mmCIF file of C-alpha atoms in Angstrom:
data_model
loop_
_atom_site.group_PDB
_atom_site.id
_atom_site.type_symbol
_atom_site.label_atom_id
_atom_site.label_comp_id
_atom_site.label_asym_id
_atom_site.label_seq_id
_atom_site.Cartn_x
_atom_site.Cartn_y
_atom_site.Cartn_z
ATOM 1 C CA MET Z 604 -95.228 -0.854 71.893
ATOM 2 C CA ILE Z 605 -95.338 0.703 75.346
ATOM 3 C CA ASN Z 606 -95.459 4.439 75.664
ATOM 4 C CA ASN Z 607 -93.481 5.831 78.548
ATOM 5 C CA HIS Z 608 -95.122 8.849 80.054
ATOM 6 C CA ILE Z 609 -93.702 10.976 82.767
ATOM 7 C CA PHE Z 610 -96.303 12.457 85.020
ATOM 8 C CA VAL Z 611 -95.380 15.404 87.143
ATOM 9 C CA ILE Z 612 -97.511 15.660 90.227
ATOM 10 C CA ARG Z 613 -97.421 19.177 91.507
ATOM 11 C CA ASN Z 614 -98.368 19.703 95.094
ATOM 12 C CA MET Z 615 -100.769 22.503 95.730
ATOM 13 C CA ARG Z 616 -99.710 25.315 97.974
ATOM 14 C CA LYS Z 617 -100.920 24.909 101.536
ATOM 15 C CA VAL Z 618 -102.812 27.550 103.455
ATOM 16 C CA LYS Z 619 -101.298 27.804 106.921
ATOM 17 C CA LEU Z 620 -102.834 29.673 109.821
ATOM 18 C CA TYR Z 621 -99.859 30.609 112.032
ATOM 19 C CA ILE Z 622 -101.260 32.487 115.010
ATOM 20 C CA ALA Z 623 -101.194 33.020 118.775
ATOM 21 C CA SER Z 624 -104.145 32.967 121.128
ATOM 22 C CA SER Z 625 -104.748 33.266 124.823
ATOM 23 C CA ILE Z 626 -105.720 30.209 126.842
ATOM 24 C CA ASP Z 627 -109.355 31.266 126.435
ATOM 25 C CA GLY Z 628 -109.061 31.397 122.630
ATOM 26 C CA LYS Z 629 -108.703 35.150 122.050
ATOM 27 C CA ILE Z 630 -106.316 36.551 119.451
ATOM 28 C CA ALA Z 631 -106.689 40.185 120.505
ATOM 29 C CA LEU Z 632 -108.412 42.421 123.026
ATOM 30 C CA PRO Z 633 -111.848 43.783 122.021
ATOM 31 C CA ASP Z 634 -110.231 46.865 120.406
ATOM 32 C CA GLY Z 635 -107.774 44.721 118.402
ATOM 33 C CA ASN Z 636 -104.850 45.435 120.717
ATOM 34 C CA ILE Z 637 -102.233 42.675 120.936
ATOM 35 C CA ASP Z 638 -99.815 44.319 123.385
ATOM 36 C CA TRP Z 639 -100.436 41.408 125.778
ATOM 37 C CA LEU Z 640 -98.151 39.358 123.508
ATOM 38 C CA ASN Z 641 -95.164 41.625 124.219
ATOM 39 C CA ASP Z 642 -94.349 39.863 127.496
ATOM 40 C CA PHE Z 643 -93.667 36.717 125.482
ATOM 41 C CA ASN Z 644 -91.373 38.281 122.874
ATOM 42 C CA ASN Z 645 -87.865 37.048 123.425
ATOM 43 C CA PRO Z 646 -84.963 37.887 121.110
ATOM 44 C CA ASP Z 647 -83.492 34.433 121.823
ATOM 45 C CA GLN Z 648 -86.714 32.586 120.920
ATOM 46 C CA ASP Z 649 -88.536 33.246 117.661
ATOM 47 C CA TYR Z 650 -90.971 30.286 117.966
ATOM 48 C CA GLY Z 651 -89.942 29.105 114.491
ATOM 49 C CA TYR Z 652 -91.157 32.388 112.963
ATOM 50 C CA LYS Z 653 -88.173 32.995 110.663
ATOM 51 C CA ASP Z 654 -88.327 29.479 109.214
ATOM 52 C CA PHE Z 655 -92.094 29.771 108.850
ATOM 53 C CA LEU Z 656 -91.797 33.155 107.129
ATOM 54 C CA ASP Z 657 -89.255 31.681 104.703
ATOM 55 C CA SER Z 658 -91.756 28.918 103.815
ATOM 56 C CA VAL Z 659 -94.439 31.316 102.523
ATOM 57 C CA ASP Z 660 -94.551 33.817 99.696
ATOM 58 C CA ILE Z 661 -98.161 35.001 100.024
ATOM 59 C CA THR Z 662 -100.032 36.492 102.982
ATOM 60 C CA ILE Z 663 -103.762 36.911 103.400
ATOM 61 C CA MET Z 664 -105.421 38.937 106.142
ATOM 62 C CA GLY Z 665 -108.600 40.812 106.895
ATOM 63 C CA ASN Z 666 -108.766 44.598 106.684
ATOM 64 C CA LYS Z 667 -108.906 45.099 110.474
ATOM 65 C CA THR Z 668 -105.766 43.003 110.839
ATOM 66 C CA TYR Z 669 -104.103 44.993 108.055
ATOM 67 C CA GLN Z 670 -104.981 48.265 109.815
ATOM 68 C CA GLN Z 671 -103.554 46.822 113.051
ATOM 69 C CA VAL Z 672 -100.277 45.907 111.300
ATOM 70 C CA LEU Z 673 -100.063 49.445 109.884
ATOM 71 C CA SER Z 674 -100.631 50.920 113.362
ATOM 72 C CA PHE Z 675 -97.368 49.399 114.597
ATOM 73 C CA GLY Z 676 -95.652 52.370 112.946
ATOM 74 C CA LYS Z 677 -92.836 50.352 111.444
ATOM 75 C CA GLU Z 678 -92.162 49.418 107.844
ATOM 76 C CA PHE Z 679 -94.703 46.927 106.545
ATOM 77 C CA PRO Z 680 -93.182 43.601 107.639
ATOM 78 C CA TYR Z 681 -94.121 41.466 104.628
ATOM 79 C CA ARG Z 682 -92.761 43.585 101.776
ATOM 80 C CA ASP Z 683 -91.014 40.596 100.204
ATOM 81 C CA LYS Z 684 -94.325 38.684 99.894
ATOM 82 C CA ARG Z 685 -97.444 39.029 97.758
ATOM 83 C CA ASN Z 686 -99.998 40.385 100.213
ATOM 84 C CA TYR Z 687 -103.775 40.320 99.974
ATOM 85 C CA VAL Z 688 -106.386 41.891 102.208
ATOM 86 C CA PHE Z 689 -109.892 40.436 102.154
ATOM 87 C CA THR Z 690 -112.504 43.133 102.661
ATOM 88 C CA ARG Z 691 -116.149 43.831 101.932
ATOM 89 C CA ASN Z 692 -115.209 47.385 100.946
ATOM 90 C CA THR Z 693 -115.209 47.348 97.134
ATOM 91 C CA GLY Z 694 -113.777 50.869 96.960
ATOM 92 C CA LEU Z 695 -110.294 50.021 98.188
ATOM 93 C CA ILE Z 696 -107.554 49.815 95.582
ATOM 94 C CA LYS Z 697 -104.034 48.426 95.689
ATOM 95 C CA ASP Z 698 -101.643 50.349 97.897
ATOM 96 C CA GLU Z 699 -97.871 50.074 98.328
ATOM 97 C CA ASN Z 700 -98.229 47.001 100.554
ATOM 98 C CA VAL Z 701 -101.240 44.952 99.499
ATOM 99 C CA ASP Z 702 -103.880 44.154 96.920
ATOM 100 C CA PHE Z 703 -107.463 44.290 98.196
ATOM 101 C CA VAL Z 704 -109.813 41.439 97.352
ATOM 102 C CA SER Z 705 -113.493 42.208 97.805
ATOM 103 C CA ARG Z 706 -115.348 39.478 95.898
ATOM 104 C CA ASP Z 707 -115.184 35.916 94.618
ATOM 105 C CA TYR Z 708 -112.917 34.839 97.478
ATOM 106 C CA LEU Z 709 -113.247 31.113 96.786
ATOM 107 C CA SER Z 710 -112.097 31.311 93.176
ATOM 108 C CA PHE Z 711 -109.302 33.637 94.198
ATOM 109 C CA ILE Z 712 -108.007 31.227 96.866
ATOM 110 C CA HIS Z 713 -108.251 28.189 94.613
ATOM 111 C CA ALA Z 714 -106.290 30.030 91.915
ATOM 112 C CA LEU Z 715 -103.566 30.964 94.440
ATOM 113 C CA LYS Z 716 -103.353 27.409 95.756
ATOM 114 C CA ASN Z 717 -102.874 26.071 92.224
ATOM 115 C CA GLU Z 718 -100.000 28.420 91.393
ATOM 116 C CA THR Z 719 -96.446 27.224 91.707
ATOM 117 C CA GLY Z 720 -94.724 28.669 94.724
ATOM 118 C CA LYS Z 721 -94.345 28.524 98.451
ATOM 119 C CA ASP Z 722 -97.197 28.194 100.922
ATOM 120 C CA ILE Z 723 -99.773 30.830 101.889
ATOM 121 C CA TRP Z 724 -99.919 32.419 105.344
ATOM 122 C CA LEU Z 725 -103.398 33.151 106.588
ATOM 123 C CA ILE Z 726 -102.529 35.861 109.116
ATOM 124 C CA GLY Z 727 -106.100 36.402 110.343
ATOM 125 C CA GLY Z 728 -108.326 37.909 111.860
ATOM 126 C CA SER Z 729 -111.318 36.194 113.246
ATOM 127 C CA LYS Z 730 -113.753 36.718 110.344
ATOM 128 C CA VAL Z 731 -111.252 35.686 107.669
ATOM 129 C CA ASN Z 732 -110.200 32.668 109.756
ATOM 130 C CA SER Z 733 -113.864 31.617 110.008
ATOM 131 C CA PHE Z 734 -114.392 32.005 106.257
ATOM 132 C CA PHE Z 735 -111.379 29.816 105.487
ATOM 133 C CA LEU Z 736 -112.431 27.209 108.058
ATOM 134 C CA ALA Z 737 -116.052 27.100 106.865
ATOM 135 C CA ASN Z 738 -114.863 26.584 103.277
ATOM 136 C CA ASN Z 739 -112.322 23.886 104.131
ATOM 137 C CA LEU Z 740 -109.394 26.061 103.019
ATOM 138 C CA ILE Z 741 -107.052 25.737 106.004
ATOM 139 C CA ASP Z 742 -104.504 22.982 105.492
ATOM 140 C CA GLU Z 743 -102.432 23.533 108.612
ATOM 141 C CA LEU Z 744 -102.929 25.375 111.910
ATOM 142 C CA ILE Z 745 -99.852 26.355 113.890
ATOM 143 C CA LEU Z 746 -101.308 27.684 117.122
ATOM 144 C CA PHE Z 747 -99.306 29.199 119.955
ATOM 145 C CA ILE Z 748 -101.226 29.145 123.217
ATOM 146 C CA ILE Z 749 -100.035 32.050 125.349
ATOM 147 C CA PRO Z 750 -100.435 31.460 129.102
ATOM 148 C CA VAL Z 751 -102.803 34.395 129.607
ATOM 149 C CA LEU Z 752 -106.563 34.590 130.105
ATOM 150 C CA LEU Z 753 -107.958 37.715 128.430
ATOM 151 C CA GLY Z 754 -111.579 37.169 129.457
ATOM 152 C CA ASP Z 755 -112.903 39.295 126.615
ATOM 153 C CA GLY Z 756 -111.606 39.838 123.144
ATOM 154 C CA ILE Z 757 -111.594 38.750 119.532
ATOM 155 C CA PRO Z 758 -111.853 34.967 119.169
ATOM 156 C CA LEU Z 759 -109.618 32.841 116.955
ATOM 157 C CA PHE Z 760 -112.703 32.002 114.876
ATOM 158 C CA GLU Z 761 -115.620 34.450 114.882
ATOM 159 C CA LYS Z 762 -118.193 31.790 114.069
ATOM 160 C CA PRO Z 763 -116.662 28.418 113.260
ATOM 161 C CA GLY Z 764 -120.091 27.198 112.176
ATOM 162 C CA VAL Z 765 -118.976 23.753 111.040
ATOM 163 C CA LEU Z 766 -117.690 20.638 112.725
ATOM 164 C CA THR Z 767 -114.088 20.346 111.584
ATOM 165 C CA GLU Z 768 -111.732 17.610 112.624
ATOM 166 C CA ALA Z 769 -108.001 18.137 112.740
ATOM 167 C CA ARG Z 770 -105.093 15.746 113.121
ATOM 168 C CA LEU Z 771 -102.466 16.642 115.701
ATOM 169 C CA ALA Z 772 -99.118 16.841 113.909
ATOM 170 C CA GLY Z 773 -96.902 18.043 116.743
ATOM 171 C CA THR Z 774 -96.512 19.884 120.007
ATOM 172 C CA LYS Z 775 -93.764 21.898 121.616
ATOM 173 C CA CYS Z 776 -93.555 23.496 125.049
ATOM 174 C CA TYR Z 777 -91.430 26.572 125.657
ATOM 175 C CA SER Z 778 -89.817 27.510 128.981
ATOM 176 C CA ASN Z 779 -92.005 30.621 129.317
ATOM 177 C CA GLY Z 780 -95.227 28.562 129.283
ATOM 178 C CA VAL Z 781 -96.102 29.020 125.604
ATOM 179 C CA VAL Z 782 -97.352 25.821 123.964
ATOM 180 C CA GLU Z 783 -97.169 25.282 120.204
ATOM 181 C CA LEU Z 784 -99.764 22.991 118.639
ATOM 182 C CA LYS Z 785 -99.652 21.919 114.993
ATOM 183 C CA TYR Z 786 -102.780 20.519 113.390
ATOM 184 C CA ASN Z 787 -103.354 19.276 109.865
ATOM 185 C CA PHE Z 788 -106.676 19.583 108.073
ATOM 186 C CA ASN Z 789 -107.745 18.259 104.675
ATOM 187 C CA ASN Z 790 -105.594 15.137 105.070
ATOM 188 C CA ALA Z 791 -102.496 17.328 104.701
#
């Protein structure tokens, strides 16, 4: 007698770093300012942002990035997502926008990746990006190279620290000089 078993293979959520940087690899000026990106905002071109945003239901960012988002003075833009801020400050508690995570980051991420749902957007900043890279947690990088040299500023990865190979999954050039690069990690 042969037993027929149905196996359901559930794909893990992917962690996607969707981010813009200058030609010289900076994601912000030294003070965190990103106004230099405004010249490349175009109401007719969203760089795939809406579709990307629809593909995720969780965001993760560092506390400096969270404070920067709050400084924009508008309504928190990711209210329809579960939002987490990674911080070393153990005294922060949940607010109306986010839950703060201050310890056991690896277990936390692995638990999120194993949940059923859409993908996870790693918003940044530099320190959080480096942590995810060093721990092999980034599945996909969608990088928009903005045709600007900042000279000084916050790098995409604070301290990459590890040799990491990526597989080019696609490129796109925009008429304003922005170049989109998609890379897969972890055999994604």
